[in-house]
Short mmCIF file of C-alpha atoms and ligand atoms in Angstrom, two decimals:
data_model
loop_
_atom_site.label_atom_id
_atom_site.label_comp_id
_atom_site.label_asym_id
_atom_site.label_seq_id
_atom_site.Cartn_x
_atom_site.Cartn_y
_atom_site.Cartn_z
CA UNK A 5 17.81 -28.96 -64.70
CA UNK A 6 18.07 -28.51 -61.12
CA UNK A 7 16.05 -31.05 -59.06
CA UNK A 8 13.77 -29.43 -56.55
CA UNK A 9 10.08 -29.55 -54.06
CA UNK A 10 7.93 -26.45 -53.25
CA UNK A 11 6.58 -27.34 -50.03
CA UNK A 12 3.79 -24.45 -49.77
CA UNK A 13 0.79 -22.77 -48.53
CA UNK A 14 -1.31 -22.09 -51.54
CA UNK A 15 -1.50 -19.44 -51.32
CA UNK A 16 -1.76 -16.38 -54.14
CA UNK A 17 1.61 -16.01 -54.60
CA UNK A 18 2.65 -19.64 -54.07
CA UNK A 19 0.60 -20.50 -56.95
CA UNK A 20 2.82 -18.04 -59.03
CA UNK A 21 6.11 -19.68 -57.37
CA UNK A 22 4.64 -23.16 -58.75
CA UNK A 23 4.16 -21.53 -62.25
CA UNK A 24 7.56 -20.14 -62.35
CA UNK A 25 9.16 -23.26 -61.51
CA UNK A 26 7.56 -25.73 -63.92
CA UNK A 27 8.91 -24.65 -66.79
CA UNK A 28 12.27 -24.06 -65.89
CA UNK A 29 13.44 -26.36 -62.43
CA UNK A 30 12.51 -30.36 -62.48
CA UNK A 31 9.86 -30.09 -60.22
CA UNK A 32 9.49 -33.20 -58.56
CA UNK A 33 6.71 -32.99 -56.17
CA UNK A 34 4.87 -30.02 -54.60
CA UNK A 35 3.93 -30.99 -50.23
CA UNK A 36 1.79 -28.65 -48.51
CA UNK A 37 1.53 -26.99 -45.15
CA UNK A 38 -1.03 -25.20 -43.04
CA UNK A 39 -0.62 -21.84 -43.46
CA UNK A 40 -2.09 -18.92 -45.51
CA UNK A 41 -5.08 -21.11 -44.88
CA UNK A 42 -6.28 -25.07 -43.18
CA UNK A 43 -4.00 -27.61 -44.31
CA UNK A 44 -7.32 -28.95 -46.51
CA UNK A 45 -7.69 -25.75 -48.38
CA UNK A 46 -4.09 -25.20 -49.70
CA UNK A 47 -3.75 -28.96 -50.37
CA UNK A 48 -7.30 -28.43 -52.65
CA UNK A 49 -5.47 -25.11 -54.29
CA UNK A 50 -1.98 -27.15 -54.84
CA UNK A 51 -4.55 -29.60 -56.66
CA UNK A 52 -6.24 -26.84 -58.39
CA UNK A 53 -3.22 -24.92 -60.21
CA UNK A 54 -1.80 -28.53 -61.18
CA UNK A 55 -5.02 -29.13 -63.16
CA UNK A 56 -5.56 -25.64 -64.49
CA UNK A 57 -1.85 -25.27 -65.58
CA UNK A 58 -2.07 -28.77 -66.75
CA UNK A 59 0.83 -29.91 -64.32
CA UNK A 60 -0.75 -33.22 -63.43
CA UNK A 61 2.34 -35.24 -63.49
CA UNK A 62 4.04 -33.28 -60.69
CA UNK A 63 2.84 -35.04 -57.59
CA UNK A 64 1.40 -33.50 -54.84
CA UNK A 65 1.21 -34.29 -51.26
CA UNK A 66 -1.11 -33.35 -48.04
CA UNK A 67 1.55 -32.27 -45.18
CA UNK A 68 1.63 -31.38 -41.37
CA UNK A 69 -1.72 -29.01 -40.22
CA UNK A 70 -0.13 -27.93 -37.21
CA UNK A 71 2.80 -25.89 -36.15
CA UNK A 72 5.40 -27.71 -34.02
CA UNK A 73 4.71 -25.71 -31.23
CA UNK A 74 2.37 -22.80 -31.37
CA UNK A 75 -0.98 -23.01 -31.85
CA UNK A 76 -2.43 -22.33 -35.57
CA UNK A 77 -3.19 -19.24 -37.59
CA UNK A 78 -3.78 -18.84 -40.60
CA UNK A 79 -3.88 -15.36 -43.39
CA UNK A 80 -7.88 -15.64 -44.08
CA UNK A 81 -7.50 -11.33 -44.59
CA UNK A 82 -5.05 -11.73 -47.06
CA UNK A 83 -5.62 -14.95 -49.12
CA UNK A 84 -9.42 -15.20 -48.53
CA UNK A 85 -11.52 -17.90 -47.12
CA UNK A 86 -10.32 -20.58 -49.67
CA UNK A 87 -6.66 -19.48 -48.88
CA UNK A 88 -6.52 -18.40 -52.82
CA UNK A 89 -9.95 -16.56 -53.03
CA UNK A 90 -10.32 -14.68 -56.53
CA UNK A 91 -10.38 -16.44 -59.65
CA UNK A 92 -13.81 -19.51 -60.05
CA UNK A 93 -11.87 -22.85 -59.91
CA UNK A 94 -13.35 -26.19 -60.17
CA UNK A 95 -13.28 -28.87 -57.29
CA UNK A 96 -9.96 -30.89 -57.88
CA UNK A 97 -10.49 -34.52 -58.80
CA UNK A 98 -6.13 -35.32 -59.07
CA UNK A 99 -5.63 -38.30 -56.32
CA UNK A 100 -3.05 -36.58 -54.05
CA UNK A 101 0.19 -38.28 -53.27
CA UNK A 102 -0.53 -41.55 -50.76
CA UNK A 103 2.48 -40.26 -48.63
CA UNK A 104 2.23 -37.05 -45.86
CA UNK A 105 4.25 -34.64 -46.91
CA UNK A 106 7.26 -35.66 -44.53
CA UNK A 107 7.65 -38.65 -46.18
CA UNK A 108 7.37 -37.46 -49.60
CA UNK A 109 10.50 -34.90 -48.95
CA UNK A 110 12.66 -37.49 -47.31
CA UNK A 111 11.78 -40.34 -49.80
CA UNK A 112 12.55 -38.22 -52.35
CA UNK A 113 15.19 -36.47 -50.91
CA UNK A 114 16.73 -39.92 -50.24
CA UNK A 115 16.39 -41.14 -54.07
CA UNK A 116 18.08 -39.11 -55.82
CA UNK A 117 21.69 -37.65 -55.01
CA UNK A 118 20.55 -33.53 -54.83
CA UNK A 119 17.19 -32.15 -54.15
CA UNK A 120 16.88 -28.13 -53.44
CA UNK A 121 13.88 -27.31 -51.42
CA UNK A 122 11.83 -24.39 -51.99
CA UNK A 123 9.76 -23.63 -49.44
CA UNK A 124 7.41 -20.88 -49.34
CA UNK A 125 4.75 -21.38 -46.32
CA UNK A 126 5.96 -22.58 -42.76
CA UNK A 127 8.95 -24.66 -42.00
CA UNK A 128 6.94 -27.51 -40.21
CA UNK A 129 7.25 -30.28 -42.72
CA UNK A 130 10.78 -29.33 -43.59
CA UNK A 131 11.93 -29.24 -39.76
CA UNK A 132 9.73 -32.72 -39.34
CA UNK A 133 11.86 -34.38 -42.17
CA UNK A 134 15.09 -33.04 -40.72
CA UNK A 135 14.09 -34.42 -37.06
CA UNK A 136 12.51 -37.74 -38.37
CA UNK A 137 15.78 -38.85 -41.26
CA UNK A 138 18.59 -35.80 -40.69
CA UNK A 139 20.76 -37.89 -43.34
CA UNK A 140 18.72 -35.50 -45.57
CA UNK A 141 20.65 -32.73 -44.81
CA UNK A 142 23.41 -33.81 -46.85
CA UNK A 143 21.67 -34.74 -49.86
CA UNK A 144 19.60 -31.37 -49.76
CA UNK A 145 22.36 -28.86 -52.06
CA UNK A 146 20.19 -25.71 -50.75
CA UNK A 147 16.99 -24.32 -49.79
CA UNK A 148 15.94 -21.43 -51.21
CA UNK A 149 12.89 -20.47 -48.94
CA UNK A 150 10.82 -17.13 -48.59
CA UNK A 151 10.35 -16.25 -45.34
CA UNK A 152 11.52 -13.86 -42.62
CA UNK A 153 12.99 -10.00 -43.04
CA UNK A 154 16.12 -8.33 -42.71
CA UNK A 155 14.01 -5.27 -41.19
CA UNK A 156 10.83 -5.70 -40.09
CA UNK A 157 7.73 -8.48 -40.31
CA UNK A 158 3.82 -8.59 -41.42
CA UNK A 159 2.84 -10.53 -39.03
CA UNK A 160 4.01 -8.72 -36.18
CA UNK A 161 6.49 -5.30 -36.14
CA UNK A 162 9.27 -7.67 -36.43
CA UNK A 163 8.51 -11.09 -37.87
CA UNK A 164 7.12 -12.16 -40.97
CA UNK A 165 3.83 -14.65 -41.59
CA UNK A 166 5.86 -18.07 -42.19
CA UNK A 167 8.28 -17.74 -39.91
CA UNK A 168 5.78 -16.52 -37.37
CA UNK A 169 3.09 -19.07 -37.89
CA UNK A 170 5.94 -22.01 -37.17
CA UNK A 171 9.36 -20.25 -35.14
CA UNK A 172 10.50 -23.78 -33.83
CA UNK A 173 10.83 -25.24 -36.98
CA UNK A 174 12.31 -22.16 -39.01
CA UNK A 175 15.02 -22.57 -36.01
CA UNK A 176 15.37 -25.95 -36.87
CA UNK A 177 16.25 -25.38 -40.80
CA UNK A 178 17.91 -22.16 -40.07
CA UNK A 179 20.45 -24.57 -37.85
CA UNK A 180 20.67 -27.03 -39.89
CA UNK A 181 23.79 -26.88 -41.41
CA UNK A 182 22.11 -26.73 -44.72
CA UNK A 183 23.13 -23.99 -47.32
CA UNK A 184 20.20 -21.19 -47.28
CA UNK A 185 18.96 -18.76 -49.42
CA UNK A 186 16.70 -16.46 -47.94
CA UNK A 187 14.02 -14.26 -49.20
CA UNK A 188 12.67 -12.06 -46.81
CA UNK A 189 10.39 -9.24 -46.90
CA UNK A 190 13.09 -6.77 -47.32
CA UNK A 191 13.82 -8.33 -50.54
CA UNK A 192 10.13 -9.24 -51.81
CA UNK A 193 8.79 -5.86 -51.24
CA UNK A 194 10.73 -4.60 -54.24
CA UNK A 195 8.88 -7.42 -56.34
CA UNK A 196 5.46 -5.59 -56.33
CA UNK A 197 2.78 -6.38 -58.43
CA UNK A 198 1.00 -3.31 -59.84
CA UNK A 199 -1.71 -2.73 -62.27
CA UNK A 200 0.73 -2.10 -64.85
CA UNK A 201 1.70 -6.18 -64.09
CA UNK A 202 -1.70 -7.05 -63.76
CA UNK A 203 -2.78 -5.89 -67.11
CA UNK A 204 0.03 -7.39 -68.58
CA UNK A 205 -1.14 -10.97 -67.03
CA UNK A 206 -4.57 -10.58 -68.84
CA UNK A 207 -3.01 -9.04 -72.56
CA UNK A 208 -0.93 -12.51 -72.48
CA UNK A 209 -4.66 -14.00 -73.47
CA UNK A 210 -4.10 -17.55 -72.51
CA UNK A 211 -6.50 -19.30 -69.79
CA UNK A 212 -3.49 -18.78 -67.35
CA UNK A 213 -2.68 -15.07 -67.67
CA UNK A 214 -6.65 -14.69 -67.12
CA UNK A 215 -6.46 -16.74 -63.88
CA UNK A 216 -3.32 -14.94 -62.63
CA UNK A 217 -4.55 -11.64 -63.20
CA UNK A 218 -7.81 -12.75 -61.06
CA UNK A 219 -5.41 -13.99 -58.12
CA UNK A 220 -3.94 -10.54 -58.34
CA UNK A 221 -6.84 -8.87 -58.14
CA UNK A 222 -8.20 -10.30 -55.25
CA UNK A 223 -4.43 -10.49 -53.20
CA UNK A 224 -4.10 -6.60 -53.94
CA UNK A 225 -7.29 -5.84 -53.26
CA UNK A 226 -6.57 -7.20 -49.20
CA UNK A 227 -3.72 -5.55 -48.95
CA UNK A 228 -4.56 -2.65 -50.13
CA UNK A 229 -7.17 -2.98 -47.35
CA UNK A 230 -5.15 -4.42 -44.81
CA UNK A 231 -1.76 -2.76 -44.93
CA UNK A 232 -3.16 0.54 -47.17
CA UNK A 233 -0.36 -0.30 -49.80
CA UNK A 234 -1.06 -0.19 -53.64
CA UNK A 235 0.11 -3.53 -55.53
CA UNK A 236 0.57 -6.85 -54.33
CA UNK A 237 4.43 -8.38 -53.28
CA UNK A 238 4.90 -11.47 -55.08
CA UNK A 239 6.85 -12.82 -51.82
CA UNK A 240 6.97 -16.72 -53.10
CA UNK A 241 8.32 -16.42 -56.74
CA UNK A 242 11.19 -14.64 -55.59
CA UNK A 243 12.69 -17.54 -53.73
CA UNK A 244 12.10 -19.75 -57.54
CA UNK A 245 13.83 -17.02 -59.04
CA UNK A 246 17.32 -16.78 -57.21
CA UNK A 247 17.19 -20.77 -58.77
CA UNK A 248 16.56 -19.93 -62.21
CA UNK A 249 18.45 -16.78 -62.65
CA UNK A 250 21.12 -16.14 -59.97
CA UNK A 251 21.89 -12.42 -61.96
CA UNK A 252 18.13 -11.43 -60.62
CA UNK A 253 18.58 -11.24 -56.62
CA UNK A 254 21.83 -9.65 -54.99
CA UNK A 255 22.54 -12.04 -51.95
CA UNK A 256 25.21 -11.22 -48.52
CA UNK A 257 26.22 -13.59 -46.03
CA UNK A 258 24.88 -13.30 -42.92
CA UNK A 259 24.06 -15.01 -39.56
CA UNK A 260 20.32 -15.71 -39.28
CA UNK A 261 19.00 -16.46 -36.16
CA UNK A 262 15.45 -17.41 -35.03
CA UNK A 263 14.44 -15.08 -32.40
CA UNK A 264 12.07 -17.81 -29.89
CA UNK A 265 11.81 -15.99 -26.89
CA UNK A 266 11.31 -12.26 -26.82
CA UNK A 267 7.82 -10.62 -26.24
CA UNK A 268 8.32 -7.90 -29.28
CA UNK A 269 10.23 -10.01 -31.67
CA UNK A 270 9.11 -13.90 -31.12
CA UNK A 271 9.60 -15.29 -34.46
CA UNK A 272 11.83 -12.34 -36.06
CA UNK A 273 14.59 -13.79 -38.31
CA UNK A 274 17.19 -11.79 -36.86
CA UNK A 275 20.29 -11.01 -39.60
CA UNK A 276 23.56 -9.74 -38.32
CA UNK A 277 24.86 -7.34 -40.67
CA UNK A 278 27.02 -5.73 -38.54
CA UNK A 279 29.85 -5.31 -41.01
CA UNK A 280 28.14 -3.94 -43.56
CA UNK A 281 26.41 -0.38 -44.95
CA UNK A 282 24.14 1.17 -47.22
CA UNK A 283 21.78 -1.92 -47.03
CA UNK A 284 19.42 -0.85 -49.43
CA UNK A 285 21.62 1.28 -51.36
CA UNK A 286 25.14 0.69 -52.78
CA UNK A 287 26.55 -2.39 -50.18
CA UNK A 288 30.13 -1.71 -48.43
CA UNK A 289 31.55 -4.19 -45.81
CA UNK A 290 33.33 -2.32 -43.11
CA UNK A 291 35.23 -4.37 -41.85
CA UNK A 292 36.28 -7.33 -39.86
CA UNK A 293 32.79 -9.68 -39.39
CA UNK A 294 31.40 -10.38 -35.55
CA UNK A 295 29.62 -13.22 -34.33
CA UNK A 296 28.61 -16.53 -35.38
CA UNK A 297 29.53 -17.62 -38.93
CA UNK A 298 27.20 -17.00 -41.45
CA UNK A 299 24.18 -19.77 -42.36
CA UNK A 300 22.82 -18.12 -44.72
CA UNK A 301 22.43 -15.89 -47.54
CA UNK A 302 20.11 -12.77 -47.10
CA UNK A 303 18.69 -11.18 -50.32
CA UNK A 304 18.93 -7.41 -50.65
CA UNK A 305 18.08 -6.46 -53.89
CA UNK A 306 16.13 -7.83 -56.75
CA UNK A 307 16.05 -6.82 -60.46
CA UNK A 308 12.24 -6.07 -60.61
CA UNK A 309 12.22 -5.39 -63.95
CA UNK A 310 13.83 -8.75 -65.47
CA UNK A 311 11.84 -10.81 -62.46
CA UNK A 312 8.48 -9.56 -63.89
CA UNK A 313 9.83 -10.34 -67.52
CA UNK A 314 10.66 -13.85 -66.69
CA UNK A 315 7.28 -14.39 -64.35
CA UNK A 316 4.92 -12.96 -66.86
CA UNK A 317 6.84 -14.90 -70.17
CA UNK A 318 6.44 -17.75 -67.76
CA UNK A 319 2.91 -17.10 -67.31
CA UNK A 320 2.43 -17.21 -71.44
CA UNK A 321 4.02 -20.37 -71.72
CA UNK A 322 1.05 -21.87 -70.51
CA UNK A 323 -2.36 -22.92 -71.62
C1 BDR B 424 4.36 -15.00 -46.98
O1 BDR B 424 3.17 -15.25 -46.23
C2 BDR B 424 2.15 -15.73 -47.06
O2 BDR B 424 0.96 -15.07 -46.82
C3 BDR B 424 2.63 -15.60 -48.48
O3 BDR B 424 2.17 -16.68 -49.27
C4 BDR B 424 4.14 -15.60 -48.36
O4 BDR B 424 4.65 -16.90 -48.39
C5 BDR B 424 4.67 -13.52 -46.95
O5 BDR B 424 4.86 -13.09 -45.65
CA1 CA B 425 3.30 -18.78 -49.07
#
């Protein structure tokens, strides 16, 4: 089993990206970022879905609560006040991880020969460990992260929440060197989760289907409100699933670049994909590439069918 860390933002749909992965990646720690809310709050929900998905054993530790650069902000109209408002779930009493977050990823990343990172927040503790031990970089396989948009953003017309809370540090892992897989919101868009999914959640009848159909709820209900859409994207599992089933997501090589200066498009992932068409529909290249090399691998298209088959079977593997 392929050895990996979600470092997240807890997050409605990072607590279904946590789900997905236990049972089929050897999850060896989950770190945690500010983000969809205060680095206190997501570190409390990381805590929470360990002990209600009885996942105790996978440590987890508290990470960085600040952007490199920019000032915080965090998603409190999407993911609530909590940062994973919806379903009642007790206080945590699981000691976290003694280590930040940065440490964690390079200690582990250090002890063992591969680790794949998933992250699914901002890039600040990733970037951090990079800066503070880059001999990481070679022991790190891939990272298959969710973040940015071959299109357009959420955040702003042009960049996308986790790449816009924390630019300077997706520009750091985006020039790394490092294999990337990236699911953007071109990509997790076709991964919606209706009622149809919803109700399918709570017919599984176990404690967890219950809970994830309450987290569904709530995140549809928000952005219904916020961006008048029915359903809910389920952004983070998408980035598990291109690790468990590479069939699922359709990927193309591209050149990914961090946009960190413009006034419209500060923090826009910005894929050149010049030499191809029919993005969206049947994929041709046409011809000879331009620019930089590729660094990294943009997803296009995603089986939504089979993902919500192997989320929601996930889902009933669990208490
Ligand atoms: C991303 O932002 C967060 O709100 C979600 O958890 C996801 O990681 C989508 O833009
Ligand atoms: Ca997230």
């Amino acid at each position: 089993m392929r050895k990996v860390i979600i470092d997240c933002d807890p997050g409605h749909d990072d607590a279904l990206a946590i789900l997905l992965a236990a049972k089929h990646l050897d999850v060896l720690g989950i770190t945690t970022v500010a983000g969809n809310q205060h680095i206190d709050k997501v570190t409390a929900n990381a805590l929470k879905i360990v002990e209600f998905a009885e996942l105790t054993h996978i440590p987890v530790a508290k990470g960085c609560g600040l952007p490199l650069v920019k000032p915080p902000m965090f998603a409190p109209e999407i993911h609530g006040e909590t940062g994973m408002d919806g379903p009642e779930l007790p206080t945590p009493t699981t000691p976290l991880d003694p280590r930040h977050s940065v440490d964690f990823l390079i200690d582990t990343v250090m002890a063992h020969d591969e680790v794949t990172l998933i992250p699914t927040g901002p890039l600040t503790n990733v970037a951090s460990a990079l800066r503070r031990e880059p001999r990481i970089a070679e022991r790190i396989p891939l990272i298959s992260l969710m973040g940015g948009g071959l299109t357009s953003g959420n955040s702003t017309a042009t960049a996308e929440f986790n790449i816009y809370v924390d630019p300077e540090a997706a520009h750091v892992v985006f020039s790394s060197g490092i294999p990337i897989k990236m699911c953007g919101l071109n990509l997790t868009r076709q991964a919606n989760a209706t009622e149809v999914e919803i109700a399918r959640c709570r017919a599984l009848g176990n404690r967890t289907g219950q809970i994830v159909a309450d987290l569904l709820v709530f995140f549809a209900g928000t952005v219904k409100e916020v961006f008048g859409v029915s359903g809910g994207s389920l952004h983070d599992p998408c980035a598990v699933a291109a690790l468990i089933d590479p069939t699922l997501i359709e990927f193309e090589p591209m050149h990914v670049a961090v946009e960190l200066k413009g006034e419209h498009t500060y923090g826009m992932t910005v894929c050149d994909h010049r030499h191809l068409r029919g993005i969206g529909d049947e994929i041709k290249s046409i011809g000879k590439r331009k620019g930089e090399a590729p660094n990294a691998e943009v997803g296009l298209r995603i089986d939504a069918e089979r993902f919500f088959d192997l989320l929601i079977g996930t889902i009933g593997m669990y208490p």
